[in-house]
Short mmCIF file of C-alpha atoms in Angstrom, two decimals:
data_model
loop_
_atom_site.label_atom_id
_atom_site.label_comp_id
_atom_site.label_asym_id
_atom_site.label_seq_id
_atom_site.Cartn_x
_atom_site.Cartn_y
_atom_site.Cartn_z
CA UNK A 1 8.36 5.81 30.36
CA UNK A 2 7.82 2.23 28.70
CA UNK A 3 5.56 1.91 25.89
CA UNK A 4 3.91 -0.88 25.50
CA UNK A 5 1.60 -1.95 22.66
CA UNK A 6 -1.08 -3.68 25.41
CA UNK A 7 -1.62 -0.22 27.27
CA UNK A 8 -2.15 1.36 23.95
CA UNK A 9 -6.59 0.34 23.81
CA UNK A 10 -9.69 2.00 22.85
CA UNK A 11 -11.97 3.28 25.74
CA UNK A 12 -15.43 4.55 24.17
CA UNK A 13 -13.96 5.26 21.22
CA UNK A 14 -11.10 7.32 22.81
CA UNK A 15 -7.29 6.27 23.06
CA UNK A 16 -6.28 5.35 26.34
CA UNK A 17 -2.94 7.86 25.67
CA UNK A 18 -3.09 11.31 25.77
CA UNK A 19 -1.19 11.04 22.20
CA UNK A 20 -3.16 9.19 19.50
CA UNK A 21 -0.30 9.18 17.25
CA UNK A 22 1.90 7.75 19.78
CA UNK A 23 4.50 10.12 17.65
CA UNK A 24 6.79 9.24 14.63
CA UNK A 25 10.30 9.35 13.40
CA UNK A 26 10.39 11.79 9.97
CA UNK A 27 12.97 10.87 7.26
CA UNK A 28 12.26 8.49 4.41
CA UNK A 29 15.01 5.68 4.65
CA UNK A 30 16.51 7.56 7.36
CA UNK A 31 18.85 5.04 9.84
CA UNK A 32 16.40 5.60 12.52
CA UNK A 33 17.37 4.81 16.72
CA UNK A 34 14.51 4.53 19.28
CA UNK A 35 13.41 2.86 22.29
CA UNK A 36 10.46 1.83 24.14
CA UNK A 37 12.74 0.73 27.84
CA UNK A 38 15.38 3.75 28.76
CA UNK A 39 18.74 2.08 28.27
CA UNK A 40 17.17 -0.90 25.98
CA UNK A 41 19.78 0.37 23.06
CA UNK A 42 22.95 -0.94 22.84
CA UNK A 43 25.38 2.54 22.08
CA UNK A 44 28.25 2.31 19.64
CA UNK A 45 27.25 -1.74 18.80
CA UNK A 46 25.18 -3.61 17.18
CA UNK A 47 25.32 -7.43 19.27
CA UNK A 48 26.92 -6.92 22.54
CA UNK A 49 27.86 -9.45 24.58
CA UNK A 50 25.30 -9.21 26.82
CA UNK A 51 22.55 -6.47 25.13
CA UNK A 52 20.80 -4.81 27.57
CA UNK A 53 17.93 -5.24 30.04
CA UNK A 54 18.34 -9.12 29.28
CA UNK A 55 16.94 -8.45 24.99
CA UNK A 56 18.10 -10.67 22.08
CA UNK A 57 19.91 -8.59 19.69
CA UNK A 58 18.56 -9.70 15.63
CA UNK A 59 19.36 -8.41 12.81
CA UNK A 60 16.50 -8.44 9.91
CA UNK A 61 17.50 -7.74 6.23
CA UNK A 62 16.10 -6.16 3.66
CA UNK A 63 18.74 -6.86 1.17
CA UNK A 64 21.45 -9.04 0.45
CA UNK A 65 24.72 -7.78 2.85
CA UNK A 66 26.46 -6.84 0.29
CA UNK A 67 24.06 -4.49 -1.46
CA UNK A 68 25.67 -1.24 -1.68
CA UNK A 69 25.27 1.23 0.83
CA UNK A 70 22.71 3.78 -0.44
CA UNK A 71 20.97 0.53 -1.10
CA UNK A 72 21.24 -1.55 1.75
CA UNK A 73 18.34 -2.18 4.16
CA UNK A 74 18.33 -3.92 7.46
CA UNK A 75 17.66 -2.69 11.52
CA UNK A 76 18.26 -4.24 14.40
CA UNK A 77 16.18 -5.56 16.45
CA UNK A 78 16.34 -5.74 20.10
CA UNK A 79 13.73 -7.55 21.58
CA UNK A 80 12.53 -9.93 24.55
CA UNK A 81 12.37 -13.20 22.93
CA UNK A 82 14.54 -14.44 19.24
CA UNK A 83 11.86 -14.48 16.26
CA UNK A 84 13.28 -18.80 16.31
CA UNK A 85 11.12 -18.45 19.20
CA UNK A 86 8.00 -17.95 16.62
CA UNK A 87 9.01 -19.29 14.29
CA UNK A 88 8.73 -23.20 13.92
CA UNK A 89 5.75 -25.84 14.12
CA UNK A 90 4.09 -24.34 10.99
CA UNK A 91 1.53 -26.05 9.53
CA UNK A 92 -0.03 -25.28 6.15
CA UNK A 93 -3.65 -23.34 6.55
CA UNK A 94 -6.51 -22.53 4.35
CA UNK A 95 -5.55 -19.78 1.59
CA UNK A 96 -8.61 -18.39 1.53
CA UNK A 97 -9.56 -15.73 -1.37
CA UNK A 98 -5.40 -14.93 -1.15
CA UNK A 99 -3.33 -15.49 -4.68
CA UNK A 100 0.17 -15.04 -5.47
CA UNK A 101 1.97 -15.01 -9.01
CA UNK A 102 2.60 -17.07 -11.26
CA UNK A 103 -1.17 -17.24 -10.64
CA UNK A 104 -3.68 -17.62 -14.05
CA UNK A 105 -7.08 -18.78 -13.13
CA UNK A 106 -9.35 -16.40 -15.60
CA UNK A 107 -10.55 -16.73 -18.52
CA UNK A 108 -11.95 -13.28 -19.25
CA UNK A 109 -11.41 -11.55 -22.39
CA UNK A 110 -8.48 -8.69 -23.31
CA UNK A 111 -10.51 -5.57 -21.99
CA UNK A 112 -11.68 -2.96 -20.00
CA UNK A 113 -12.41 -3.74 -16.65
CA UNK A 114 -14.01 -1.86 -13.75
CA UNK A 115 -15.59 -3.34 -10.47
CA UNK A 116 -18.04 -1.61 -7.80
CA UNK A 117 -17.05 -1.59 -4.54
CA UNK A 118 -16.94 -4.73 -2.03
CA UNK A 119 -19.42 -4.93 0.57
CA UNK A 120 -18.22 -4.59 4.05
CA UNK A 121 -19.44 -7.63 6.09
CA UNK A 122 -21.80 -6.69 8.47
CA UNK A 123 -22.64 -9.93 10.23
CA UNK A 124 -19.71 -12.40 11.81
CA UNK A 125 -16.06 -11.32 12.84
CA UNK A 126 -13.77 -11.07 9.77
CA UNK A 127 -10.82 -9.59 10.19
CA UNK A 128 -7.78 -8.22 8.09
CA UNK A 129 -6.37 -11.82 7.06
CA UNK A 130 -9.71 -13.19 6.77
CA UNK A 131 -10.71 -10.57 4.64
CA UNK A 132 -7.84 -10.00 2.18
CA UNK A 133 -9.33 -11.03 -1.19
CA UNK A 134 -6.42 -10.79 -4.59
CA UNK A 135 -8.09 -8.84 -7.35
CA UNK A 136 -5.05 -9.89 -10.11
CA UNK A 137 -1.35 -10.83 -10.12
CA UNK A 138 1.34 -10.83 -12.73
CA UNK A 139 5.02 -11.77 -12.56
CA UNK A 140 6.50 -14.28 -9.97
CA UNK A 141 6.57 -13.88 -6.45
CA UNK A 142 9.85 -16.36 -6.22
CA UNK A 143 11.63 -14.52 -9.16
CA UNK A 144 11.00 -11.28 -6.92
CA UNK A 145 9.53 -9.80 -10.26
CA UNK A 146 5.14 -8.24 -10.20
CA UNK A 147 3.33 -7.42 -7.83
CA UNK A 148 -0.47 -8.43 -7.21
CA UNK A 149 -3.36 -6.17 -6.41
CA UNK A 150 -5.76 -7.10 -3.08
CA UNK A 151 -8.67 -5.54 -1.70
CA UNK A 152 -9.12 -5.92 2.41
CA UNK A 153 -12.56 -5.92 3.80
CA UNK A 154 -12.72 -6.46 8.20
CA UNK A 155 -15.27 -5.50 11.19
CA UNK A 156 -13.05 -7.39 13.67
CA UNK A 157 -9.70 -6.58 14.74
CA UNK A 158 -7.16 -9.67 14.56
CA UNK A 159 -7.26 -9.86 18.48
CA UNK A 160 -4.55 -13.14 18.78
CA UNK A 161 -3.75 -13.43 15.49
CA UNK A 162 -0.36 -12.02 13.82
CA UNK A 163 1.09 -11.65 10.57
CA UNK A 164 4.04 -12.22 8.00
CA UNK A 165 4.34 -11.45 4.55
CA UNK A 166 8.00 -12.97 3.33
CA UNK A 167 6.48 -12.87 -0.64
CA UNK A 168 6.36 -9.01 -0.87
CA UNK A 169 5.73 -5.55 0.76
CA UNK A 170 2.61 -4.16 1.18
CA UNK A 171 1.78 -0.80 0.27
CA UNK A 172 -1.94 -0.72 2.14
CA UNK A 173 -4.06 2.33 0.73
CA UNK A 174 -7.06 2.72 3.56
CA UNK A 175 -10.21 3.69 1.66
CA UNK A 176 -13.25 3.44 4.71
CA UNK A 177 -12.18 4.66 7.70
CA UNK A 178 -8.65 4.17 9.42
CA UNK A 179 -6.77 1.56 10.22
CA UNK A 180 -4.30 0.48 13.57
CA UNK A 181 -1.11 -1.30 12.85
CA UNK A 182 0.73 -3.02 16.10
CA UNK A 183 3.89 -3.75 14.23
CA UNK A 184 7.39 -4.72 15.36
CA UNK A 185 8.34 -1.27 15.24
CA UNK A 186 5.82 0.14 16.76
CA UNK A 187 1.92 1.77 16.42
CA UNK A 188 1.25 3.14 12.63
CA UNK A 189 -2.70 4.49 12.84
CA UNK A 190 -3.52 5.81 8.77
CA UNK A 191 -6.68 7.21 7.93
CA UNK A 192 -7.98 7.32 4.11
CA UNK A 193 -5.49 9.59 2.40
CA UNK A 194 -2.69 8.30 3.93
CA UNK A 195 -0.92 5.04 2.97
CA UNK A 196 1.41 2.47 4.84
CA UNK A 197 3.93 0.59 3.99
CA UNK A 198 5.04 -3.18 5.50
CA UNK A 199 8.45 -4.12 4.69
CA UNK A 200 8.63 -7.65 3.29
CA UNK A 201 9.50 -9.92 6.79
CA UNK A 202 7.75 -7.71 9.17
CA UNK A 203 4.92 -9.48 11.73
CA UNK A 204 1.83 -7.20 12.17
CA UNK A 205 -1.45 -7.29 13.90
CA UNK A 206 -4.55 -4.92 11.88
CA UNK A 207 -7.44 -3.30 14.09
CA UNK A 208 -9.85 -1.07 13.68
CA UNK A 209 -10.25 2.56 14.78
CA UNK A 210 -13.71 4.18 13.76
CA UNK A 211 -15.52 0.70 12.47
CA UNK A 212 -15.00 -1.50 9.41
CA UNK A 213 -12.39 -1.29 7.37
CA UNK A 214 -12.12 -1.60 3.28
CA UNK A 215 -9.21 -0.61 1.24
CA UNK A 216 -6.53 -1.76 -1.37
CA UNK A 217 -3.25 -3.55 -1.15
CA UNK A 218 0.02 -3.33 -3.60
CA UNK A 219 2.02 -6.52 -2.83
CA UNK A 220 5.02 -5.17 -4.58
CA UNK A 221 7.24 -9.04 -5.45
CA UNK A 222 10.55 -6.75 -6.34
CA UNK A 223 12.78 -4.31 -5.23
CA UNK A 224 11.57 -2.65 -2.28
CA UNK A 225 9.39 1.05 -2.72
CA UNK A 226 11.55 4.03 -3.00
CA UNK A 227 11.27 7.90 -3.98
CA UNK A 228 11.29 8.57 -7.76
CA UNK A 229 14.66 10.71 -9.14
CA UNK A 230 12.86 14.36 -10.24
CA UNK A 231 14.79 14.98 -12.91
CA UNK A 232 14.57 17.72 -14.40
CA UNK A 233 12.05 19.39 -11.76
CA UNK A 234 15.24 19.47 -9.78
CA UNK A 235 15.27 19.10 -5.63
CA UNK A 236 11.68 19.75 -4.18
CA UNK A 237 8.10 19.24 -5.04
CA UNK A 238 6.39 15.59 -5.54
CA UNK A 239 6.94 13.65 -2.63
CA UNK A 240 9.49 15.13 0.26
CA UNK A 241 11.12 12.61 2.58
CA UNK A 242 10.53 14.60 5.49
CA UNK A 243 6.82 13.81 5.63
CA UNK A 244 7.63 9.75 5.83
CA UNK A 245 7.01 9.11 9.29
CA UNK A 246 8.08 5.87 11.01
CA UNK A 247 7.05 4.48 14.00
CA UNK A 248 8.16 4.84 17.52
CA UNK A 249 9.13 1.39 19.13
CA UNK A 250 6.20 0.25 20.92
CA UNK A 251 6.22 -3.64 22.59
CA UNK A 252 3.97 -6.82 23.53
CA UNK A 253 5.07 -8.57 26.52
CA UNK A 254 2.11 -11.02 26.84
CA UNK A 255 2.68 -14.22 27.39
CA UNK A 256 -0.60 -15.86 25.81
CA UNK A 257 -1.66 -18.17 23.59
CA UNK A 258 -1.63 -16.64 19.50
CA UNK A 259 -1.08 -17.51 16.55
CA UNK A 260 1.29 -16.45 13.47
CA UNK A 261 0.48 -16.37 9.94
CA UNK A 262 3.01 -16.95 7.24
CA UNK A 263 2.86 -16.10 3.71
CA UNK A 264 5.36 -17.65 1.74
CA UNK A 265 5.57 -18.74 -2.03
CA UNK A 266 1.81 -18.16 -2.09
CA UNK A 267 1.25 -20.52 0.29
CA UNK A 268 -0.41 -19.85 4.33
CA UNK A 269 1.67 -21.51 7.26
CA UNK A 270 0.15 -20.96 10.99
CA UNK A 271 2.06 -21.78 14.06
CA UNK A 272 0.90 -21.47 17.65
CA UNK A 273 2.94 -19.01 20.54
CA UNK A 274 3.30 -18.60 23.66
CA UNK A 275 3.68 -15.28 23.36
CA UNK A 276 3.28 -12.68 21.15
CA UNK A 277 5.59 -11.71 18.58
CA UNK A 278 5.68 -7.96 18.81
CA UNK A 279 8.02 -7.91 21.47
CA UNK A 280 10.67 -5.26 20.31
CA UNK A 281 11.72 -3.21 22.98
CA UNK A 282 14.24 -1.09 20.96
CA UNK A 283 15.06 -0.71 17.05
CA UNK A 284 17.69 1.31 14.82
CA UNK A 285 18.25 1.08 11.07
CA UNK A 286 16.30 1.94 7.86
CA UNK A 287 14.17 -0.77 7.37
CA UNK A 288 10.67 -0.32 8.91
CA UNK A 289 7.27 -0.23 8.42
CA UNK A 290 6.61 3.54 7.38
CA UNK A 291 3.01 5.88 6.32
CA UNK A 292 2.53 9.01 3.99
CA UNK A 293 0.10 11.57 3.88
CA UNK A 294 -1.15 11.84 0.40
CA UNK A 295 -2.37 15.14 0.97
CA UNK A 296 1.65 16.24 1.08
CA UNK A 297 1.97 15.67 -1.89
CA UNK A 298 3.65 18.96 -3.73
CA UNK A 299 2.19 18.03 -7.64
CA UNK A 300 3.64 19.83 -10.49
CA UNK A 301 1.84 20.10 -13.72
CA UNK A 302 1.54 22.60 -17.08
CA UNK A 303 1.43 26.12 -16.68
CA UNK A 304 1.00 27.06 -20.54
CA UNK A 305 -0.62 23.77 -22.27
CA UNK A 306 -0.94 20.41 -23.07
CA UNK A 307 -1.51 17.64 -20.44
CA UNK A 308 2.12 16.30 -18.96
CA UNK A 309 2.02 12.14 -18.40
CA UNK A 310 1.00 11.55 -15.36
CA UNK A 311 4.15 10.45 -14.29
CA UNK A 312 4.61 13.49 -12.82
CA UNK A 313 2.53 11.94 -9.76
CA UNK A 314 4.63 9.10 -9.18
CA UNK A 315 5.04 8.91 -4.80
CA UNK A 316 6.88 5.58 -5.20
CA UNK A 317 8.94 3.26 -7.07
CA UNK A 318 9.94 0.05 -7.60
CA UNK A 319 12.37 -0.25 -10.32
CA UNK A 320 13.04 -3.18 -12.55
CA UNK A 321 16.31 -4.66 -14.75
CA UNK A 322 15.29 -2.14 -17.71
CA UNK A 323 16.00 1.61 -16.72
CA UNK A 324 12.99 4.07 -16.75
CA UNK A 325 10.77 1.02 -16.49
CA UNK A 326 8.97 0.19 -13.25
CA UNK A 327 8.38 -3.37 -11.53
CA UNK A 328 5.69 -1.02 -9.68
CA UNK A 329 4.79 2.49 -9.61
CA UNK A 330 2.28 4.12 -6.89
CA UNK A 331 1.09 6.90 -8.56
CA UNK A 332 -1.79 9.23 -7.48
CA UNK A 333 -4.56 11.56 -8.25
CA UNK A 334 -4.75 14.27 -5.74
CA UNK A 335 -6.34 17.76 -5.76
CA UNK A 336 -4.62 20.35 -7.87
CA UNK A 337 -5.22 23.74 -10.13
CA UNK A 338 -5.42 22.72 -13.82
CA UNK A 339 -4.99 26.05 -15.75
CA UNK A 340 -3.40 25.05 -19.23
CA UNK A 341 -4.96 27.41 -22.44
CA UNK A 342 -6.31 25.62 -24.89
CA UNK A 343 -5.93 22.31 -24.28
CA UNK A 344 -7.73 19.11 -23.24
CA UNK A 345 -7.21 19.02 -19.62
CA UNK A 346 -8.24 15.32 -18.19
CA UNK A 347 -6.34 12.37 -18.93
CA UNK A 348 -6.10 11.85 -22.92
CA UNK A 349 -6.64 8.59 -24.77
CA UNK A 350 -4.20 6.22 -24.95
CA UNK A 351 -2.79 2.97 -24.95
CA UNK A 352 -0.04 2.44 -22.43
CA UNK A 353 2.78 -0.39 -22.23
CA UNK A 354 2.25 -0.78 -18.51
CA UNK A 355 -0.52 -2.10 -16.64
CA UNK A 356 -3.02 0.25 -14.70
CA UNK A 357 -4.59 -0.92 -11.70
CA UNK A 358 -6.65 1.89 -10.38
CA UNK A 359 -8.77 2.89 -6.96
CA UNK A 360 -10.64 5.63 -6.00
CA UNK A 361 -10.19 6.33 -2.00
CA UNK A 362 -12.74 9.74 -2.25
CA UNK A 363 -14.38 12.10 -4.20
CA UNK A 364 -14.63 12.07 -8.39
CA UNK A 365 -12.09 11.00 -10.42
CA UNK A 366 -12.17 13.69 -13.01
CA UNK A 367 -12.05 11.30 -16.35
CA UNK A 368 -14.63 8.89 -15.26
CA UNK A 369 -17.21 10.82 -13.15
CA UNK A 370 -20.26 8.84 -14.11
CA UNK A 371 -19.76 5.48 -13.30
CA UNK A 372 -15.77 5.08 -11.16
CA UNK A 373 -16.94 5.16 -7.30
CA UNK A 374 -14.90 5.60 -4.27
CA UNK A 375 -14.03 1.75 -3.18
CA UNK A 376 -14.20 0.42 -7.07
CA UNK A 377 -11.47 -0.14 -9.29
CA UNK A 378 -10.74 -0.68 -12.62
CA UNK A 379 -7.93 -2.64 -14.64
CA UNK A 380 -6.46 -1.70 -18.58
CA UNK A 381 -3.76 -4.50 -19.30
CA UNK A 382 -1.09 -3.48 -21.60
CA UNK A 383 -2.43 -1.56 -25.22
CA UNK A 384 -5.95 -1.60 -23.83
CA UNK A 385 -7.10 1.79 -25.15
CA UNK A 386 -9.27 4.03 -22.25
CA UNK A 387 -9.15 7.27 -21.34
CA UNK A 388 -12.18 9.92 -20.58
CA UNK A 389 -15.94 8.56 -20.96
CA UNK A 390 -18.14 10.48 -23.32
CA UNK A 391 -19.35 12.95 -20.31
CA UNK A 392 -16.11 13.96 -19.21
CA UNK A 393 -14.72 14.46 -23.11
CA UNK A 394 -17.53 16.49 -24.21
CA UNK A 395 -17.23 18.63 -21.03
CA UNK A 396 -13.43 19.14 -21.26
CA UNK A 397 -14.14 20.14 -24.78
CA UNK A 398 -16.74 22.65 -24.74
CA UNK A 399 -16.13 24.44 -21.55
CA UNK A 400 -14.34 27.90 -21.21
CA UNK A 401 -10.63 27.34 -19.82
CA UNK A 402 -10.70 29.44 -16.61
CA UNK A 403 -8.47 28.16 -14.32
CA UNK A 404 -10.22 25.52 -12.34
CA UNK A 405 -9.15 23.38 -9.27
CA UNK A 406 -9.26 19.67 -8.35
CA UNK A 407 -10.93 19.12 -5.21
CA UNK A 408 -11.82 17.00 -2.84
CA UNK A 409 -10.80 14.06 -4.45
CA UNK A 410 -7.98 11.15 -4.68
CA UNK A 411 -7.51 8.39 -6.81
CA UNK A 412 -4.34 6.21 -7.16
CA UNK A 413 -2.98 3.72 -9.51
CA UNK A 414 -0.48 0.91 -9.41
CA UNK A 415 1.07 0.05 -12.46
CA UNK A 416 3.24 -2.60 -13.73
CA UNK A 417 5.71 -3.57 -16.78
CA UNK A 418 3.66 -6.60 -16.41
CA UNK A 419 0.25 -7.96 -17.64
CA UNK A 420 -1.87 -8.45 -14.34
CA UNK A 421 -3.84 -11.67 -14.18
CA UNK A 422 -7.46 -11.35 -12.45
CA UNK A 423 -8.07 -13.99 -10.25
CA UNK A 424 -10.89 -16.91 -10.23
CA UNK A 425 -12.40 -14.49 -7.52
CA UNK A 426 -12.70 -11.47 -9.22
CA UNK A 427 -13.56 -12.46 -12.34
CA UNK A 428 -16.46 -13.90 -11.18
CA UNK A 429 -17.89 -11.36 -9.51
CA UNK A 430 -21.30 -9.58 -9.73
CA UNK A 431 -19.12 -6.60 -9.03
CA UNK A 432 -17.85 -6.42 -12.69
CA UNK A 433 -19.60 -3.55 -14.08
CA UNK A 434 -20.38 -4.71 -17.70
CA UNK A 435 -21.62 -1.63 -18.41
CA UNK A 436 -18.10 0.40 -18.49
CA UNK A 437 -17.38 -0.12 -22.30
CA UNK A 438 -20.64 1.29 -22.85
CA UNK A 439 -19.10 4.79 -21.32
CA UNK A 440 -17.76 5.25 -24.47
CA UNK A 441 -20.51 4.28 -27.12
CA UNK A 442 -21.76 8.32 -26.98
CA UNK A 443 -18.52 9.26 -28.80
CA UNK A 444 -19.35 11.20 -32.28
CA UNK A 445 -17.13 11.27 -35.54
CA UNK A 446 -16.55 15.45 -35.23
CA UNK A 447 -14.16 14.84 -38.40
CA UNK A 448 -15.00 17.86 -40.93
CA UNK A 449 -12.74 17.39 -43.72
#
């Protein structure tokens, strides 16, 4: 039976489909085959001659063609009109609150930083584009080196407007309530405590589910995401590429007025259609718009002592030129037993080479649980000492070690071999809590020579 994105709407809150999931393809960088039309795949080719059911056979790329195989990205796409067809007549639009790097615009001092959440708007129709605001940058969006940290706030869905990032990927994080992709690919639907992932070059649309939507954004510059090598923990545990679930195709054949968005060099372009862009009948190949349940997550942690780095939680990577050194790492927070004897079992002080952008999508973050709220987030720059405010130390340090569990709760971080910029936007905020050095100050000198 066709599937088509249009029939796919919300009817008092239900989905129109028995299936609200619409169903997914499992596999992480699997070369996946699927179609929306019975017959709308070519079999044994790639461009035929004449590709079936009258579709334009494209080919997008996710890296250069001569990348090496266990590298190399690209699908075909088979769809009813060429993306030429969308993709002329641009004309440069209003930025808004959106910054790429190289991008330096603050002047606020080497420190710790924390915000509060971002108000959902309540009044007017804002939606996903409208309300993507850049928290910091670093690195260069042209070099294909940083990444830059956004925050999305919408209570309107994008209706006739579409999407195109070619600067980066975006890892979205939902944080209040779920969020709807239409994609090229097909329907992705995440709720908080899963994530998605856009492959740089793919158009999407953004709607809402439940109600308004907040979360974060990872607009990784570099090498696209992939699994982290375990290493010594050998072939299972962290995150399994069975759980990766890509999207069914799923197609638009509406021929009405819209409008495309284009992100390129940190500039906006909109052009007007005829029709919309999401009109891909049938897709194969490994690069695709993909989600993740956070919650499948197998951590792995100390079973004697001491406090392992919290590497250990990396889900994905995005390597750089220097081995062992990330252009990005995702890395969360999620529940889990802590049972190590005699040892300080939160996060210990330090002062790390990488930068540490870091969100809170539920519950307490078990370092900072005074003043670190689900929605805020907080930023240590390179050798920036933090680590656990003077509630959480003194509690890790006087309690009895039974072993205790984690729950309810998930924070994340991205981090970066790069110093992240804020922008003009956030560092003007009323949001900056000013008061998160001061979570230190109770601190005692306990030195008894």
């Amino acid at each position: 039976m066709p599937v088509k994105i249009e029939e796919h709407i919300l009817i008092g809150g239900e989905f129109a489909t028995a299936d609200p999931d619409y169903g997914y393809l499992c596999g992480f960088n699997n070369t996946h085959s699927t179609q929306a039309v019975t017959g709308a795949l070519p079999i044994g080719r790639n461009s035929p001659q004449k590709p079936p059911l009258g579709l334009y056979a494209e080919q997008l790329s996710g890296t250069a063609f001569t990348a090496p195989r266990a590298d190399n990205k690209r699908s075909w796409l088979y769809r009813i009109l060429p993306s030429v067809k969308h993709g002329t007549g641009f004309d440069e639009a209003d930025i808004g609150l959106i910054r790429t790097a190289p991008c330096r615009e603050s002047d606020l001092p080497a420190m710790q930083l924390r915000w509060q959440p971002l108000p959902i708007p309540d009044d007017g129709d804002i939606d996903f584009l409208a309300g993507l605001r850049t928290i910091a940058t670093c690195g260069d969006a042209s070099m294909q080196a940083g990444m830059a940290s956004h925050v999305y706030i919408a209570n309107a869905a994008m209706k006739n407007r579409y999407f195109l990032n070619a600067d980066g990927e975006f890892l979205i994080v939902p944080q209040e309530n779920s969020i709807k992709l239409l994609t090229e690919f097909g329907i992705i639907i995440a709720e908080p405590g899963e994530i998605v992932v856009i492959p740089r070059g793919v158009k999407f649309q953004v709607h809402l589910v439940e109600g308004p939507i907040r979360g974060y954004i990872c607009e990784n510059y570099g090498i696209a995401m992939t699994l982290p090598e375990r290493g010594p923990i050998g072939a299972n545990c962290l995150a399994n590429s069975r759980d990766f679930l890509y999207p069914i195709a799923a197609y638009e054949d509406k021929q009405e007025s819209c409008e495309l968005y284009l992100k390129v060099q940190g500039r906006l372009f909109r052009t007007k259609l005829a029709q919309s862009p999401l009109d891909v009948v049938a897709w194969h190949g490994n690069y695709a718009p993909y989600k993740y349940n956070l919650r499948r997550f197998a951590p792995v942690g100390a079973t004697l002592f001491d406090h392992p780095d919290p590497s250990i939680f990396t889900v994905l990577t995005a390597s750089s030129d220097t081995p062992g050194t990330a252009n990005v790492d995702f890395v969360i927070f999620p529940e889990r037993w802590l049972v190590m004897e005699d040892s300080f079992r939160p996060p210990w002080y330090h002062m790390n080479v990488m930068s540490e952008f870091m969100g809170l999508i539920y519950g307490v973050y078990d370092a900072k649980p005074g003043g670190f709220v689900p929605g805020g987030m907080s930023l240590h720059n390179p050798l920036i000492a933090h680590g656990p405010d003077t509630e959480a130390f003194s509690k890790a340090s006087g309690k009895d070690l039974e072993p205790e569990k984690l729950a309810g709760t998930m924070a994340f971080m991205f981090e970066t071999r790069y110093v992240l910029n804020p922008t003009r936007y956030a560092s003007n905020l009323d949001l900056i809590d000013t008061s998160y050095p001061s979570c230190w100050e109770g601190l005692q000198r306990n030195f008894k020579p």
